[in-house]
């Protein structure tokens, strides 16, 4: 997803931009559905609604942070490049997290 986002930010031609946005859309849909299933399977049945609401609240926190970024950085290409670099950093940090459930292969 970060690669597609960076490709959107760096695309010099409209056709490449459209193809990168379509690829990014497919990646986002696949990642979010997979993450929703994983986070609901990690907790027991009575806590699943609360777990999905709690983790979805981080998206609500991310929208104002994205607005703050848009206020400080004016060009959309730079904003998208900053967000994709953050995605690369997070994907590298997930390799350092201890895997507590050996049945889940990421």
PDB file of C-alpha atoms in Angstrom:
ATOM      1  CA  UNK A   1       0.000   0.000   0.000  1.00  0.00           C
ATOM      2  CA  UNK A   2       2.871   2.353   0.735  1.00  0.00           C
ATOM      3  CA  UNK A   3       4.429   1.571  -2.635  1.00  0.00           C
ATOM      4  CA  UNK A   4       1.188   2.430  -4.428  1.00  0.00           C
ATOM      5  CA  UNK A   5       0.853   5.624  -2.422  1.00  0.00           C
ATOM      6  CA  UNK A   6       4.392   6.655  -3.283  1.00  0.00           C
ATOM      7  CA  UNK A   7       3.741   5.836  -6.947  1.00  0.00           C
ATOM      8  CA  UNK A   8       0.697   8.142  -6.873  1.00  0.00           C
ATOM      9  CA  UNK A   9       2.785  10.931  -5.364  1.00  0.00           C
ATOM     10  CA  UNK A  10       5.584  10.561  -7.904  1.00  0.00           C
ATOM     11  CA  UNK A  11       3.556   9.872 -11.060  1.00  0.00           C
ATOM     12  CA  UNK A  12       4.382  12.418 -13.780  1.00  0.00           C
ATOM     13  CA  UNK A  13       1.687  11.293 -16.251  1.00  0.00           C
ATOM     14  CA  UNK A  14      -2.072  11.135 -15.872  1.00  0.00           C
ATOM     15  CA  UNK A  15      -2.373   7.514 -17.032  1.00  0.00           C
ATOM     16  CA  UNK A  16       0.248   6.392 -14.523  1.00  0.00           C
ATOM     17  CA  UNK A  17      -1.537   8.429 -11.853  1.00  0.00           C
ATOM     18  CA  UNK A  18      -4.882   6.734 -12.578  1.00  0.00           C
ATOM     19  CA  UNK A  19      -3.340   3.243 -12.583  1.00  0.00           C
ATOM     20  CA  UNK A  20      -1.563   3.969  -9.299  1.00  0.00           C
ATOM     21  CA  UNK A  21      -4.774   5.244  -7.680  1.00  0.00           C
ATOM     22  CA  UNK A  22      -6.667   2.123  -8.801  1.00  0.00           C
ATOM     23  CA  UNK A  23      -3.894  -0.080  -7.390  1.00  0.00           C
ATOM     24  CA  UNK A  24      -3.949   1.900  -4.152  1.00  0.00           C
ATOM     25  CA  UNK A  25      -7.732   1.453  -3.910  1.00  0.00           C
ATOM     26  CA  UNK A  26      -7.466  -2.317  -4.274  1.00  0.00           C
ATOM     27  CA  UNK A  27      -4.655  -2.428  -1.714  1.00  0.00           C
ATOM     28  CA  UNK A  28      -6.606  -0.371   0.826  1.00  0.00           C
ATOM     29  CA  UNK A  29      -9.695  -2.534   0.499  1.00  0.00           C
ATOM     30  CA  UNK A  30      -7.715  -5.736   0.927  1.00  0.00           C
ATOM     31  CA  UNK A  31      -5.679  -4.497   3.874  1.00  0.00           C
ATOM     32  CA  UNK A  32      -8.622  -3.068   5.807  1.00  0.00           C
ATOM     33  CA  UNK A  33     -10.792  -6.166   5.413  1.00  0.00           C
ATOM     34  CA  UNK A  34      -7.914  -8.400   6.502  1.00  0.00           C
ATOM     35  CA  UNK A  35      -7.113  -6.215   9.503  1.00  0.00           C
ATOM     36  CA  UNK A  36     -10.763  -6.161  10.569  1.00  0.00           C
ATOM     37  CA  UNK A  37     -10.941  -9.953  10.535  1.00  0.00           C
ATOM     38  CA  UNK A  38      -7.636 -10.315  12.399  1.00  0.00           C
ATOM     39  CA  UNK A  39      -8.505  -7.858  15.134  1.00  0.00           C
ATOM     40  CA  UNK A  40     -11.876  -9.454  15.765  1.00  0.00           C
ATOM     41  CA  UNK A  41     -10.381 -12.948  15.902  1.00  0.00           C
ATOM     42  CA  UNK A  42      -7.760 -11.965  18.475  1.00  0.00           C
ATOM     43  CA  UNK A  43     -10.323 -11.230  21.195  1.00  0.00           C
ATOM     44  CA  UNK A  44     -13.087 -13.401  22.627  1.00  0.00           C
ATOM     45  CA  UNK A  45     -16.652 -13.110  21.326  1.00  0.00           C
ATOM     46  CA  UNK A  46     -18.105 -10.733  23.961  1.00  0.00           C
ATOM     47  CA  UNK A  47     -15.315  -8.188  23.383  1.00  0.00           C
ATOM     48  CA  UNK A  48     -15.343  -8.167  19.577  1.00  0.00           C
ATOM     49  CA  UNK A  49     -17.625  -5.141  19.109  1.00  0.00           C
ATOM     50  CA  UNK A  50     -15.592  -3.101  21.565  1.00  0.00           C
ATOM     51  CA  UNK A  51     -12.312  -4.171  19.957  1.00  0.00           C
ATOM     52  CA  UNK A  52     -13.473  -3.228  16.477  1.00  0.00           C
ATOM     53  CA  UNK A  53     -14.819   0.132  17.695  1.00  0.00           C
ATOM     54  CA  UNK A  54     -11.651   0.888  19.648  1.00  0.00           C
ATOM     55  CA  UNK A  55      -9.346   0.172  16.751  1.00  0.00           C
ATOM     56  CA  UNK A  56     -11.596   2.086  14.351  1.00  0.00           C
ATOM     57  CA  UNK A  57     -11.368   5.117  16.622  1.00  0.00           C
ATOM     58  CA  UNK A  58      -7.746   5.514  15.554  1.00  0.00           C
ATOM     59  CA  UNK A  59      -9.047   6.382  12.083  1.00  0.00           C
ATOM     60  CA  UNK A  60     -11.133   9.132  13.676  1.00  0.00           C
ATOM     61  CA  UNK A  61      -7.962  10.433  15.316  1.00  0.00           C
ATOM     62  CA  UNK A  62      -6.047  10.169  12.043  1.00  0.00           C
ATOM     63  CA  UNK A  63      -8.383  12.449  10.077  1.00  0.00           C
ATOM     64  CA  UNK A  64      -7.670  15.562  12.202  1.00  0.00           C
ATOM     65  CA  UNK A  65      -3.966  14.724  12.120  1.00  0.00           C
ATOM     66  CA  UNK A  66      -4.153  14.523   8.347  1.00  0.00           C
ATOM     67  CA  UNK A  67      -5.893  17.910   8.304  1.00  0.00           C
ATOM     68  CA  UNK A  68      -3.100  19.331  10.437  1.00  0.00           C
ATOM     69  CA  UNK A  69      -0.559  17.911   7.990  1.00  0.00           C
ATOM     70  CA  UNK A  70      -2.506  19.445   5.101  1.00  0.00           C
ATOM     71  CA  UNK A  71      -2.454  22.800   6.865  1.00  0.00           C
ATOM     72  CA  UNK A  72       1.315  22.730   7.307  1.00  0.00           C
ATOM     73  CA  UNK A  73       2.285  21.110   3.974  1.00  0.00           C
ATOM     74  CA  UNK A  74       0.405  22.707   1.096  1.00  0.00           C
ATOM     75  CA  UNK A  75       1.142  20.474  -1.928  1.00  0.00           C
ATOM     76  CA  UNK A  76      -0.760  17.213  -2.190  1.00  0.00           C
ATOM     77  CA  UNK A  77       2.180  15.327  -3.661  1.00  0.00           C
ATOM     78  CA  UNK A  78       4.356  16.170  -0.662  1.00  0.00           C
ATOM     79  CA  UNK A  79       1.554  15.204   1.736  1.00  0.00           C
ATOM     80  CA  UNK A  80       1.109  11.859   0.021  1.00  0.00           C
ATOM     81  CA  UNK A  81       4.861  11.231   0.004  1.00  0.00           C
ATOM     82  CA  UNK A  82       5.042  11.965   3.751  1.00  0.00           C
ATOM     83  CA  UNK A  83       2.147   9.601   4.455  1.00  0.00           C
ATOM     84  CA  UNK A  84       3.685   6.831   2.352  1.00  0.00           C
ATOM     85  CA  UNK A  85       7.056   7.215   4.078  1.00  0.00           C
ATOM     86  CA  UNK A  86       5.218   6.856   7.405  1.00  0.00           C
ATOM     87  CA  UNK A  87       3.663   3.664   6.029  1.00  0.00           C
ATOM     88  CA  UNK A  88       7.120   2.324   5.142  1.00  0.00           C
ATOM     89  CA  UNK A  89       8.346   3.073   8.676  1.00  0.00           C
ATOM     90  CA  UNK A  90       5.357   1.327  10.253  1.00  0.00           C
ATOM     91  CA  UNK A  91       5.799  -1.719   8.014  1.00  0.00           C
ATOM     92  CA  UNK A  92       9.452  -1.931   9.067  1.00  0.00           C
ATOM     93  CA  UNK A  93       8.528  -1.605  12.737  1.00  0.00           C
ATOM     94  CA  UNK A  94       6.012  -4.450  12.512  1.00  0.00           C
ATOM     95  CA  UNK A  95       8.905  -6.806  11.799  1.00  0.00           C
ATOM     96  CA  UNK A  96      10.247  -6.025  15.293  1.00  0.00           C
ATOM     97  CA  UNK A  97       6.991  -6.854  17.104  1.00  0.00           C
ATOM     98  CA  UNK A  98       6.984 -10.172  18.909  1.00  0.00           C
ATOM     99  CA  UNK A  99       4.512 -12.586  17.388  1.00  0.00           C
ATOM    100  CA  UNK A 100       2.336 -13.826  20.236  1.00  0.00           C
ATOM    101  CA  UNK A 101       0.118 -16.095  18.174  1.00  0.00           C
ATOM    102  CA  UNK A 102       2.177 -18.639  16.216  1.00  0.00           C
ATOM    103  CA  UNK A 103      -0.841 -19.692  14.135  1.00  0.00           C
ATOM    104  CA  UNK A 104      -1.060 -16.277  12.436  1.00  0.00           C
ATOM    105  CA  UNK A 105       1.490 -15.820   9.662  1.00  0.00           C
ATOM    106  CA  UNK A 106       1.889 -12.200   8.573  1.00  0.00           C
TER     107      UNK A 106
END
